[in-house]
Amino acid sequence: MAEAYIVATARTAGGRRGGRLSGWHPVDLAAQVIDALVARSGIDPAAVEDVILGCVSQVGEQATNVARNAVLASKLPESVPGTSVDRQCGSSQQALHFAAQAVMSGSMDAVIAAGVESMTRVPMFTPNALPAKAGLGTYMSPAMQRRYPGVEFSQFTGAEMIAKNYGLTKDMLDRYAFESHQRAIAATREQLFADEIVPVEVRLADGSASGEMHTVDEGIRFEATLEGIAGVKLIAEGGRCTAATASQICDGASGVLVVNERGLKALGVKPLARIHHMSVMGHDPVIMLEAPIPATARALAKAGMKIDDINLYEVNEAFAPVPLAWLQKLGADPARLNVNGGAIALGHPLGASGTKLMTTLVNALGQRGKRYGLQTMCEGGGMANVTIVERL
């Protein structure tokens, strides 16, 4: 079977809700990343055989196959198709898996895997809230309700369950959140994100454009202090998590270009990384966010590797208990985890986070001269994708 290689990566800098990217239609924002991948790789736009794009809230401006719409808003020709993926927070990581599988099978030679989410313009939970308001029902079917009687699936509840089950105190969560900001601050000041970020014009919610370019992740709190983080009120009375120890609502887009050997020859470029392993696993949907732990253990076993073989890890910071429990259970090295900060500081643009994390991981491996990187993230419904890449 052919190999799958990443030859270009790109992401926008994250935008806060109502912030510097709020004036962008998500379709146009995704198109900016698509165009950047084409420019950075030098590929003939017509040679792209598919665009697979992750998006969680596929309603309103992100409805009607947002992937195809992004193609039509980009510089790609109309001959390039597009399809949209929803595996909740792992949507664009799954898009990467589908793209890799396509080129490994030989049915395609060059595929863009990407993701987009405007959490300003299409707020979280909109796909559930609008039908419920219109009296059109809920995703919870009678059979699901019989299997999980009285259960209200909630990521917030899951985060608290993980913190309790793994003995993670509020102080531990606060300290982790502070460190996420410190790492993101250091990476920004050292220009470590410069090669991965696609500069886009600042467009505010009222449609105004200042002509200024957005190149720095807006969620980073450069003035953050541990005392300030510790002072944020709890999400639930008696709980341990706060808004400061959770991922930030974020607008953004990201993507990678994936090719096989034929694609490499056609492009005449050196690959950045090779897909070494990819898998996905379902787990308890009630605790929901714990899935990356067994998924990583299984992925390492299938790849014939140990956690110490992995040089860098990107574990999405949906809530601070998730990466901390992952570290604890797997005996992983904290110094290798989210080395440039994570979603607590940089934001979590839902469907775009998968290829966003991969973009950062591939670039960090290159900057540090390291070989293997592992990416995983918790996903709604109790799932987790795992991707292991080898830097080339």
mmCIF file of C-alpha atoms in Angstrom:
data_model
loop_
_atom_site.group_PDB
_atom_site.id
_atom_site.type_symbol
_atom_site.label_atom_id
_atom_site.label_comp_id
_atom_site.label_asym_id
_atom_site.label_seq_id
_atom_site.Cartn_x
_atom_site.Cartn_y
_atom_site.Cartn_z
ATOM 1 C CA MET A 1 0.000 0.000 0.000
ATOM 2 C CA ALA A 2 1.156 3.536 -0.759
ATOM 3 C CA GLU A 3 2.265 5.905 1.978
ATOM 4 C CA ALA A 4 0.530 9.157 2.929
ATOM 5 C CA TYR A 5 2.622 12.301 3.286
ATOM 6 C CA ILE A 6 1.830 15.789 4.554
ATOM 7 C CA VAL A 7 3.429 18.331 2.225
ATOM 8 C CA ALA A 8 1.858 21.594 3.416
ATOM 9 C CA THR A 9 0.171 22.881 6.572
ATOM 10 C CA ALA A 10 -1.731 26.072 7.303
ATOM 11 C CA ARG A 11 -3.989 27.634 9.906
ATOM 12 C CA THR A 12 -5.407 30.994 10.746
ATOM 13 C CA ALA A 13 -4.563 32.564 14.052
ATOM 14 C CA GLY A 14 -7.478 31.980 16.398
ATOM 15 C CA GLY A 15 -10.087 34.686 16.871
ATOM 16 C CA ARG A 16 -12.083 35.310 20.038
ATOM 17 C CA ARG A 17 -15.879 35.264 19.951
ATOM 18 C CA GLY A 18 -16.903 38.592 18.488
ATOM 19 C CA GLY A 19 -13.248 39.349 17.795
ATOM 20 C CA ARG A 20 -10.861 39.863 14.912
ATOM 21 C CA LEU A 21 -12.267 37.106 12.675
ATOM 22 C CA SER A 22 -15.927 37.579 13.510
ATOM 23 C CA GLY A 23 -16.616 39.431 10.265
ATOM 24 C CA TRP A 24 -15.474 36.506 8.141
ATOM 25 C CA HIS A 25 -18.053 34.183 6.637
ATOM 26 C CA PRO A 26 -16.727 30.713 7.598
ATOM 27 C CA VAL A 27 -16.808 29.570 3.973
ATOM 28 C CA ASP A 28 -14.497 32.414 2.959
ATOM 29 C CA LEU A 29 -12.241 31.784 5.963
ATOM 30 C CA ALA A 30 -11.840 28.133 4.968
ATOM 31 C CA ALA A 31 -11.092 29.244 1.408
ATOM 32 C CA GLN A 32 -8.186 31.343 2.693
ATOM 33 C CA VAL A 33 -6.573 28.218 4.154
ATOM 34 C CA ILE A 34 -7.232 26.177 1.011
ATOM 35 C CA ASP A 35 -5.562 28.843 -1.113
ATOM 36 C CA ALA A 36 -2.606 28.982 1.273
ATOM 37 C CA LEU A 37 -2.086 25.211 1.029
ATOM 38 C CA VAL A 38 -2.040 25.444 -2.754
ATOM 39 C CA ALA A 39 0.429 28.343 -2.666
ATOM 40 C CA ARG A 40 2.702 26.746 -0.074
ATOM 41 C CA SER A 41 2.891 23.411 -1.896
ATOM 42 C CA GLY A 42 3.047 24.773 -5.418
ATOM 43 C CA ILE A 43 0.473 22.199 -6.547
ATOM 44 C CA ASP A 44 -1.571 22.767 -9.680
ATOM 45 C CA PRO A 45 -4.998 23.627 -8.220
ATOM 46 C CA ALA A 46 -6.639 21.238 -10.666
ATOM 47 C CA ALA A 47 -4.511 18.377 -9.277
ATOM 48 C CA VAL A 48 -6.345 18.510 -5.934
ATOM 49 C CA GLU A 49 -8.763 15.593 -6.170
ATOM 50 C CA ASP A 50 -10.925 16.260 -3.131
ATOM 51 C CA VAL A 51 -11.377 18.610 -0.202
ATOM 52 C CA ILE A 52 -12.499 16.898 3.007
ATOM 53 C CA LEU A 53 -13.432 19.488 5.589
ATOM 54 C CA GLY A 54 -14.423 19.081 9.229
ATOM 55 C CA CYS A 55 -17.112 21.243 10.768
ATOM 56 C CA VAL A 56 -19.231 20.578 13.861
ATOM 57 C CA SER A 57 -22.103 23.082 13.604
ATOM 58 C CA GLN A 58 -23.236 22.454 10.045
ATOM 59 C CA VAL A 59 -26.127 24.886 10.031
ATOM 60 C CA GLY A 60 -26.674 28.438 8.781
ATOM 61 C CA GLU A 61 -23.474 29.791 7.244
ATOM 62 C CA GLN A 62 -21.857 26.369 7.688
ATOM 63 C CA ALA A 63 -24.713 24.409 6.087
ATOM 64 C CA THR A 64 -25.242 22.794 2.678
ATOM 65 C CA ASN A 65 -21.864 21.053 2.459
ATOM 66 C CA VAL A 66 -19.523 23.736 3.763
ATOM 67 C CA ALA A 67 -16.576 21.908 2.156
ATOM 68 C CA ARG A 68 -17.912 22.305 -1.374
ATOM 69 C CA ASN A 69 -18.820 25.908 -0.652
ATOM 70 C CA ALA A 70 -15.267 26.566 0.527
ATOM 71 C CA VAL A 71 -13.965 25.146 -2.753
ATOM 72 C CA LEU A 72 -16.264 27.462 -4.696
ATOM 73 C CA ALA A 73 -15.018 30.432 -2.643
ATOM 74 C CA SER A 74 -11.365 29.473 -3.207
ATOM 75 C CA LYS A 75 -9.046 29.562 -6.202
ATOM 76 C CA LEU A 76 -9.590 25.867 -6.878
ATOM 77 C CA PRO A 77 -11.410 25.044 -10.113
ATOM 78 C CA GLU A 78 -15.032 23.883 -10.056
ATOM 79 C CA SER A 79 -13.830 20.383 -10.943
ATOM 80 C CA VAL A 80 -12.564 19.906 -7.366
ATOM 81 C CA PRO A 81 -15.265 18.318 -5.176
ATOM 82 C CA GLY A 82 -15.689 18.692 -1.433
ATOM 83 C CA THR A 83 -17.344 16.822 1.400
ATOM 84 C CA SER A 84 -17.993 17.745 5.023
ATOM 85 C CA VAL A 85 -17.218 15.629 8.075
ATOM 86 C CA ASP A 86 -18.683 15.728 11.588
ATOM 87 C CA ARG A 87 -16.904 13.679 14.213
ATOM 88 C CA GLN A 88 -17.483 16.451 16.715
ATOM 89 C CA CYS A 89 -14.225 17.984 17.962
ATOM 90 C CA GLY A 90 -12.239 15.420 15.963
ATOM 91 C CA SER A 91 -13.884 16.393 12.669
ATOM 92 C CA SER A 92 -10.833 17.691 10.830
ATOM 93 C CA GLN A 93 -8.578 15.046 12.375
ATOM 94 C CA GLN A 94 -10.979 12.540 10.836
ATOM 95 C CA ALA A 95 -10.811 14.513 7.596
ATOM 96 C CA LEU A 96 -7.054 13.939 7.689
ATOM 97 C CA HIS A 97 -7.608 10.208 8.222
ATOM 98 C CA PHE A 98 -10.009 10.032 5.276
ATOM 99 C CA ALA A 99 -7.558 11.971 3.095
ATOM 100 C CA ALA A 100 -4.680 9.690 4.089
ATOM 101 C CA GLN A 101 -6.768 6.588 3.424
ATOM 102 C CA ALA A 102 -7.679 7.911 -0.026
ATOM 103 C CA VAL A 103 -4.080 8.479 -1.120
ATOM 104 C CA MET A 104 -2.845 5.273 0.520
ATOM 105 C CA SER A 105 -5.423 3.286 -1.431
ATOM 106 C CA GLY A 106 -4.216 4.873 -4.655
ATOM 107 C CA SER A 107 -7.687 6.046 -5.612
ATOM 108 C CA MET A 108 -6.462 9.628 -5.252
ATOM 109 C CA ASP A 109 -3.023 11.226 -5.229
ATOM 110 C CA ALA A 110 -3.603 14.633 -3.631
ATOM 111 C CA VAL A 111 -6.300 15.566 -1.120
ATOM 112 C CA ILE A 112 -6.784 18.577 1.134
ATOM 113 C CA ALA A 113 -7.950 17.806 4.679
ATOM 114 C CA ALA A 114 -9.179 20.891 6.485
ATOM 115 C CA GLY A 115 -11.593 22.286 9.031
ATOM 116 C CA VAL A 116 -13.473 25.449 9.858
ATOM 117 C CA GLU A 117 -15.636 26.788 12.662
ATOM 118 C CA SER A 118 -16.962 30.277 13.248
ATOM 119 C CA MET A 119 -18.194 30.026 16.817
ATOM 120 C CA THR A 120 -19.179 33.700 16.647
ATOM 121 C CA ARG A 121 -21.474 33.392 13.649
ATOM 122 C CA VAL A 122 -22.665 29.823 14.292
ATOM 123 C CA PRO A 123 -22.678 29.488 18.086
ATOM 124 C CA MET A 124 -22.047 26.151 19.766
ATOM 125 C CA PHE A 125 -25.192 23.987 20.176
ATOM 126 C CA THR A 126 -27.027 25.832 17.358
ATOM 127 C CA PRO A 127 -27.764 22.578 15.435
ATOM 128 C CA ASN A 128 -29.639 21.304 18.515
ATOM 129 C CA ALA A 129 -31.113 24.536 19.801
ATOM 130 C CA LEU A 130 -32.822 25.705 16.598
ATOM 131 C CA PRO A 131 -34.756 22.459 15.906
ATOM 132 C CA ALA A 132 -35.719 22.196 19.575
ATOM 133 C CA LYS A 133 -37.071 25.744 19.499
ATOM 134 C CA ALA A 134 -39.064 24.877 16.368
ATOM 135 C CA GLY A 135 -40.472 21.736 17.964
ATOM 136 C CA LEU A 136 -38.575 19.431 15.616
ATOM 137 C CA GLY A 137 -37.275 17.036 18.252
ATOM 138 C CA THR A 138 -33.912 16.021 19.653
ATOM 139 C CA TYR A 139 -31.021 13.780 18.687
ATOM 140 C CA MET A 140 -31.784 11.541 21.681
ATOM 141 C CA SER A 141 -33.848 8.699 20.229
ATOM 142 C CA PRO A 142 -36.109 6.425 22.297
ATOM 143 C CA ALA A 143 -33.591 3.585 21.941
ATOM 144 C CA MET A 144 -30.767 5.796 23.204
ATOM 145 C CA GLN A 145 -32.897 6.915 26.123
ATOM 146 C CA ARG A 146 -33.636 3.322 27.057
ATOM 147 C CA ARG A 147 -29.925 2.471 26.976
ATOM 148 C CA TYR A 148 -28.962 5.607 28.941
ATOM 149 C CA PRO A 149 -32.028 6.372 31.082
ATOM 150 C CA GLY A 150 -32.037 9.796 32.661
ATOM 151 C CA VAL A 151 -28.627 10.687 31.209
ATOM 152 C CA GLU A 152 -27.992 14.160 29.847
ATOM 153 C CA PHE A 153 -24.782 13.894 27.854
ATOM 154 C CA SER A 154 -22.561 16.814 28.860
ATOM 155 C CA GLN A 155 -18.916 17.565 28.277
ATOM 156 C CA PHE A 156 -18.930 19.772 31.381
ATOM 157 C CA THR A 157 -20.121 16.866 33.512
ATOM 158 C CA GLY A 158 -17.532 14.628 31.871
ATOM 159 C CA ALA A 159 -14.716 17.036 32.697
ATOM 160 C CA GLU A 160 -15.733 17.106 36.351
ATOM 161 C CA MET A 161 -15.961 13.306 36.422
ATOM 162 C CA ILE A 162 -12.433 12.974 35.047
ATOM 163 C CA ALA A 163 -11.057 15.484 37.557
ATOM 164 C CA LYS A 164 -12.657 13.563 40.424
ATOM 165 C CA ASN A 165 -11.713 10.093 39.150
ATOM 166 C CA TYR A 166 -8.054 11.022 38.618
ATOM 167 C CA GLY A 167 -7.662 13.062 41.790
ATOM 168 C CA LEU A 168 -7.077 16.328 39.946
ATOM 169 C CA THR A 169 -7.574 19.295 42.248
ATOM 170 C CA LYS A 170 -8.673 22.766 41.200
ATOM 171 C CA ASP A 171 -5.177 24.025 41.984
ATOM 172 C CA MET A 172 -3.682 21.461 39.585
ATOM 173 C CA LEU A 173 -6.104 22.524 36.856
ATOM 174 C CA ASP A 174 -5.359 26.216 37.436
ATOM 175 C CA ARG A 175 -1.626 25.623 37.248
ATOM 176 C CA TYR A 176 -1.994 23.661 34.025
ATOM 177 C CA ALA A 177 -4.060 26.461 32.451
ATOM 178 C CA PHE A 178 -1.461 29.035 33.465
ATOM 179 C CA GLU A 179 1.275 26.933 31.883
ATOM 180 C CA SER A 180 -0.730 26.642 28.648
ATOM 181 C CA HIS A 181 -0.759 30.445 28.398
ATOM 182 C CA GLN A 182 2.941 30.691 29.283
ATOM 183 C CA ARG A 183 3.880 28.229 26.555
ATOM 184 C CA ALA A 184 1.676 29.994 23.999
ATOM 185 C CA ILE A 185 3.182 33.352 24.978
ATOM 186 C CA ALA A 186 6.718 31.997 24.574
ATOM 187 C CA ALA A 187 5.915 30.406 21.210
ATOM 188 C CA THR A 188 4.380 33.635 19.942
ATOM 189 C CA ARG A 189 7.264 35.799 21.076
ATOM 190 C CA GLU A 190 9.774 33.378 19.564
ATOM 191 C CA GLN A 191 7.847 33.435 16.246
ATOM 192 C CA LEU A 192 7.298 29.671 16.377
ATOM 193 C CA PHE A 193 3.836 30.015 14.826
ATOM 194 C CA ALA A 194 4.987 32.296 12.015
ATOM 195 C CA ASP A 195 5.363 29.590 9.364
ATOM 196 C CA GLU A 196 2.030 27.925 10.091
ATOM 197 C CA ILE A 197 -0.262 30.956 10.392
ATOM 198 C CA VAL A 198 -1.988 32.323 7.290
ATOM 199 C CA PRO A 199 -2.314 36.104 7.653
ATOM 200 C CA VAL A 200 -5.892 37.223 7.008
ATOM 201 C CA GLU A 201 -7.464 40.637 7.202
ATOM 202 C CA VAL A 202 -9.098 41.647 10.477
ATOM 203 C CA ARG A 203 -12.860 41.717 9.932
ATOM 204 C CA LEU A 204 -15.076 42.588 12.871
ATOM 205 C CA ALA A 205 -18.654 41.460 13.405
ATOM 206 C CA ASP A 206 -20.093 44.715 11.999
ATOM 207 C CA GLY A 207 -18.317 44.002 8.707
ATOM 208 C CA SER A 208 -15.703 46.695 9.109
ATOM 209 C CA ALA A 209 -12.184 46.021 7.865
ATOM 210 C CA SER A 210 -9.246 47.970 9.232
ATOM 211 C CA GLY A 211 -6.716 46.723 6.721
ATOM 212 C CA GLU A 212 -4.776 45.218 9.605
ATOM 213 C CA MET A 213 -3.702 41.583 9.301
ATOM 214 C CA HIS A 214 -4.580 38.977 11.912
ATOM 215 C CA THR A 215 -1.433 36.993 12.709
ATOM 216 C CA VAL A 216 -1.484 36.402 16.486
ATOM 217 C CA ASP A 217 -3.833 34.053 18.330
ATOM 218 C CA GLU A 218 -6.303 36.374 19.990
ATOM 219 C CA GLY A 219 -7.087 34.106 22.929
ATOM 220 C CA ILE A 220 -3.630 34.264 24.494
ATOM 221 C CA ARG A 221 -3.724 36.265 27.708
ATOM 222 C CA PHE A 222 -0.276 37.821 27.738
ATOM 223 C CA GLU A 223 -1.009 39.350 31.125
ATOM 224 C CA ALA A 224 -2.252 36.080 32.673
ATOM 225 C CA THR A 225 -1.297 35.326 36.267
ATOM 226 C CA LEU A 226 -1.848 32.190 38.287
ATOM 227 C CA GLU A 227 -3.738 34.256 40.844
ATOM 228 C CA GLY A 228 -6.057 35.626 38.188
ATOM 229 C CA ILE A 229 -6.783 32.171 36.784
ATOM 230 C CA ALA A 230 -7.385 30.781 40.264
ATOM 231 C CA GLY A 231 -9.895 33.544 40.933
ATOM 232 C CA VAL A 232 -12.286 32.598 38.113
ATOM 233 C CA LYS A 233 -15.579 31.231 39.411
ATOM 234 C CA LEU A 234 -16.441 27.544 39.133
ATOM 235 C CA ILE A 235 -18.622 26.334 36.253
ATOM 236 C CA ALA A 236 -20.618 24.164 38.660
ATOM 237 C CA GLU A 237 -21.032 24.646 42.385
ATOM 238 C CA GLY A 238 -18.750 22.237 44.221
ATOM 239 C CA GLY A 239 -16.851 21.439 41.027
ATOM 240 C CA ARG A 240 -13.230 21.932 40.025
ATOM 241 C CA CYS A 241 -13.363 23.361 36.488
ATOM 242 C CA THR A 242 -13.698 27.015 35.516
ATOM 243 C CA ALA A 243 -13.857 28.915 32.235
ATOM 244 C CA ALA A 244 -10.127 29.571 32.715
ATOM 245 C CA THR A 245 -9.345 25.836 32.747
ATOM 246 C CA ALA A 246 -11.501 25.111 29.686
ATOM 247 C CA SER A 247 -10.817 25.656 25.998
ATOM 248 C CA GLN A 248 -11.737 29.041 24.582
ATOM 249 C CA ILE A 249 -14.557 29.632 22.111
ATOM 250 C CA CYS A 250 -12.743 30.422 18.887
ATOM 251 C CA ASP A 251 -13.150 31.299 15.215
ATOM 252 C CA GLY A 252 -10.658 29.712 12.842
ATOM 253 C CA ALA A 253 -9.740 27.465 9.936
ATOM 254 C CA SER A 254 -6.876 25.062 9.275
ATOM 255 C CA GLY A 255 -5.747 22.409 6.843
ATOM 256 C CA VAL A 256 -3.066 20.106 5.464
ATOM 257 C CA LEU A 257 -2.313 18.794 1.978
ATOM 258 C CA VAL A 258 -1.881 15.012 1.840
ATOM 259 C CA VAL A 259 -0.306 13.141 -1.080
ATOM 260 C CA ASN A 260 1.127 9.716 -1.923
ATOM 261 C CA GLU A 261 4.343 8.893 -3.803
ATOM 262 C CA ARG A 262 2.776 9.758 -7.166
ATOM 263 C CA GLY A 263 1.687 13.061 -5.694
ATOM 264 C CA LEU A 264 5.196 13.728 -4.415
ATOM 265 C CA LYS A 265 6.676 13.112 -7.851
ATOM 266 C CA ALA A 266 4.122 15.360 -9.492
ATOM 267 C CA LEU A 267 4.788 18.145 -6.998
ATOM 268 C CA GLY A 268 8.546 17.721 -6.841
ATOM 269 C CA VAL A 269 8.558 18.753 -3.178
ATOM 270 C CA LYS A 270 10.013 17.273 -0.033
ATOM 271 C CA PRO A 271 7.389 15.941 2.387
ATOM 272 C CA LEU A 272 7.114 17.412 5.861
ATOM 273 C CA ALA A 273 5.886 14.239 7.532
ATOM 274 C CA ARG A 274 4.598 10.735 6.908
ATOM 275 C CA ILE A 275 1.423 9.336 8.439
ATOM 276 C CA HIS A 276 2.719 6.485 10.588
ATOM 277 C CA HIS A 277 -0.530 5.405 12.265
ATOM 278 C CA MET A 278 -4.171 6.468 12.427
ATOM 279 C CA SER A 279 -7.080 5.003 14.341
ATOM 280 C CA VAL A 280 -10.306 5.969 16.074
ATOM 281 C CA MET A 281 -12.061 4.477 19.079
ATOM 282 C CA GLY A 282 -15.377 4.763 20.872
ATOM 283 C CA HIS A 283 -15.631 4.867 24.668
ATOM 284 C CA ASP A 284 -18.048 5.743 27.480
ATOM 285 C CA PRO A 285 -20.319 8.542 26.171
ATOM 286 C CA VAL A 286 -21.277 9.656 29.677
ATOM 287 C CA ILE A 287 -17.814 10.561 30.931
ATOM 288 C CA MET A 288 -17.269 11.343 27.237
ATOM 289 C CA LEU A 289 -13.860 13.029 27.380
ATOM 290 C CA GLU A 290 -11.790 10.083 28.640
ATOM 291 C CA ALA A 291 -11.569 8.323 25.262
ATOM 292 C CA PRO A 292 -8.078 9.642 24.316
ATOM 293 C CA ILE A 293 -6.557 7.496 27.076
ATOM 294 C CA PRO A 294 -7.601 4.001 25.868
ATOM 295 C CA ALA A 295 -7.422 5.179 22.245
ATOM 296 C CA THR A 296 -3.774 6.202 22.666
ATOM 297 C CA ALA A 297 -2.895 2.963 24.443
ATOM 298 C CA ARG A 298 -4.440 0.942 21.635
ATOM 299 C CA ALA A 299 -2.831 3.066 18.931
ATOM 300 C CA LEU A 300 0.625 2.627 20.422
ATOM 301 C CA ALA A 301 0.100 -1.126 20.662
ATOM 302 C CA LYS A 302 -1.039 -1.332 17.037
ATOM 303 C CA ALA A 303 1.932 0.772 15.941
ATOM 304 C CA GLY A 304 4.365 -1.347 17.984
ATOM 305 C CA MET A 305 5.491 1.702 19.937
ATOM 306 C CA LYS A 306 5.758 2.875 23.542
ATOM 307 C CA ILE A 307 4.826 6.315 24.808
ATOM 308 C CA ASP A 308 8.512 7.117 25.303
ATOM 309 C CA ASP A 309 9.058 6.577 21.547
ATOM 310 C CA ILE A 310 6.929 9.650 20.870
ATOM 311 C CA ASN A 311 8.861 12.924 20.956
ATOM 312 C CA LEU A 312 5.945 15.391 21.075
ATOM 313 C CA TYR A 313 2.250 15.039 21.925
ATOM 314 C CA GLU A 314 -0.698 17.247 21.029
ATOM 315 C CA VAL A 315 -3.640 16.375 23.278
ATOM 316 C CA ASN A 316 -6.493 18.816 22.835
ATOM 317 C CA GLU A 317 -7.131 20.935 25.905
ATOM 318 C CA ALA A 318 -10.921 20.783 25.813
ATOM 319 C CA PHE A 319 -10.717 20.973 29.606
ATOM 320 C CA ALA A 320 -7.573 20.825 31.722
ATOM 321 C CA PRO A 321 -8.510 17.437 33.277
ATOM 322 C CA VAL A 322 -8.265 15.748 29.856
ATOM 323 C CA PRO A 323 -4.515 16.167 29.141
ATOM 324 C CA LEU A 324 -3.656 15.842 32.839
ATOM 325 C CA ALA A 325 -5.479 12.508 33.151
ATOM 326 C CA TRP A 326 -3.903 11.402 29.846
ATOM 327 C CA LEU A 327 -0.422 12.182 31.191
ATOM 328 C CA GLN A 328 -1.115 10.402 34.455
ATOM 329 C CA LYS A 329 -2.580 7.205 33.001
ATOM 330 C CA LEU A 330 -0.047 6.805 30.193
ATOM 331 C CA GLY A 331 3.004 7.830 32.226
ATOM 332 C CA ALA A 332 3.875 10.395 29.563
ATOM 333 C CA ASP A 333 6.443 13.171 29.863
ATOM 334 C CA PRO A 334 4.755 16.545 30.619
ATOM 335 C CA ALA A 335 7.633 18.364 28.914
ATOM 336 C CA ARG A 336 6.589 16.844 25.561
ATOM 337 C CA LEU A 337 2.910 17.784 25.833
ATOM 338 C CA ASN A 338 1.422 20.757 23.957
ATOM 339 C CA VAL A 339 4.811 22.431 23.935
ATOM 340 C CA ASN A 340 3.497 25.612 22.303
ATOM 341 C CA GLY A 341 0.380 25.839 24.437
ATOM 342 C CA GLY A 342 -3.037 24.403 23.755
ATOM 343 C CA ALA A 343 -6.709 25.246 23.368
ATOM 344 C CA ILE A 344 -6.936 26.799 26.839
ATOM 345 C CA ALA A 345 -4.723 29.605 25.545
ATOM 346 C CA LEU A 346 -5.040 29.370 21.771
ATOM 347 C CA GLY A 347 -8.727 28.503 21.408
ATOM 348 C CA HIS A 348 -10.671 25.487 20.198
ATOM 349 C CA PRO A 349 -12.438 26.188 16.894
ATOM 350 C CA LEU A 350 -14.257 22.825 17.114
ATOM 351 C CA GLY A 351 -14.230 21.396 13.562
ATOM 352 C CA ALA A 352 -10.943 23.125 12.719
ATOM 353 C CA SER A 353 -9.006 21.923 15.754
ATOM 354 C CA GLY A 354 -7.903 18.568 14.309
ATOM 355 C CA THR A 355 -5.813 19.902 11.433
ATOM 356 C CA LYS A 356 -4.903 22.936 13.562
ATOM 357 C CA LEU A 357 -3.210 20.671 16.107
ATOM 358 C CA MET A 358 -1.567 18.660 13.325
ATOM 359 C CA THR A 359 -0.252 21.847 11.729
ATOM 360 C CA THR A 360 1.326 22.886 15.028
ATOM 361 C CA LEU A 361 2.653 19.391 15.715
ATOM 362 C CA VAL A 362 4.371 19.002 12.337
ATOM 363 C CA ASN A 363 5.952 22.438 12.632
ATOM 364 C CA ALA A 364 7.071 21.847 16.229
ATOM 365 C CA LEU A 365 8.718 18.555 15.256
ATOM 366 C CA GLY A 366 10.635 20.353 12.539
ATOM 367 C CA GLN A 367 11.680 23.247 14.759
ATOM 368 C CA ARG A 368 12.924 20.917 17.488
ATOM 369 C CA GLY A 369 14.502 18.343 15.191
ATOM 370 C CA LYS A 370 12.309 15.559 16.577
ATOM 371 C CA ARG A 371 11.013 12.468 14.810
ATOM 372 C CA TYR A 372 7.633 11.186 16.071
ATOM 373 C CA GLY A 373 4.542 13.116 17.065
ATOM 374 C CA LEU A 374 1.175 11.918 18.367
ATOM 375 C CA GLN A 375 -2.108 13.809 18.196
ATOM 376 C CA THR A 376 -5.360 12.904 19.937
ATOM 377 C CA MET A 377 -8.479 14.654 21.122
ATOM 378 C CA CYS A 378 -11.659 13.930 23.027
ATOM 379 C CA GLU A 379 -14.854 14.057 20.984
ATOM 380 C CA GLY A 380 -18.550 14.373 21.712
ATOM 381 C CA GLY A 381 -20.236 11.015 22.137
ATOM 382 C CA GLY A 382 -17.159 9.506 23.779
ATOM 383 C CA MET A 383 -14.719 9.008 20.888
ATOM 384 C CA ALA A 384 -11.093 9.799 20.117
ATOM 385 C CA ASN A 385 -8.933 9.840 16.998
ATOM 386 C CA VAL A 386 -5.213 9.140 17.272
ATOM 387 C CA THR A 387 -2.680 10.074 14.601
ATOM 388 C CA ILE A 388 1.044 9.343 14.775
ATOM 389 C CA VAL A 389 3.305 11.104 12.298
ATOM 390 C CA GLU A 390 6.980 10.804 11.477
ATOM 391 C CA ARG A 391 8.812 13.973 10.562
ATOM 392 C CA LEU A 392 10.862 13.610 7.388
#
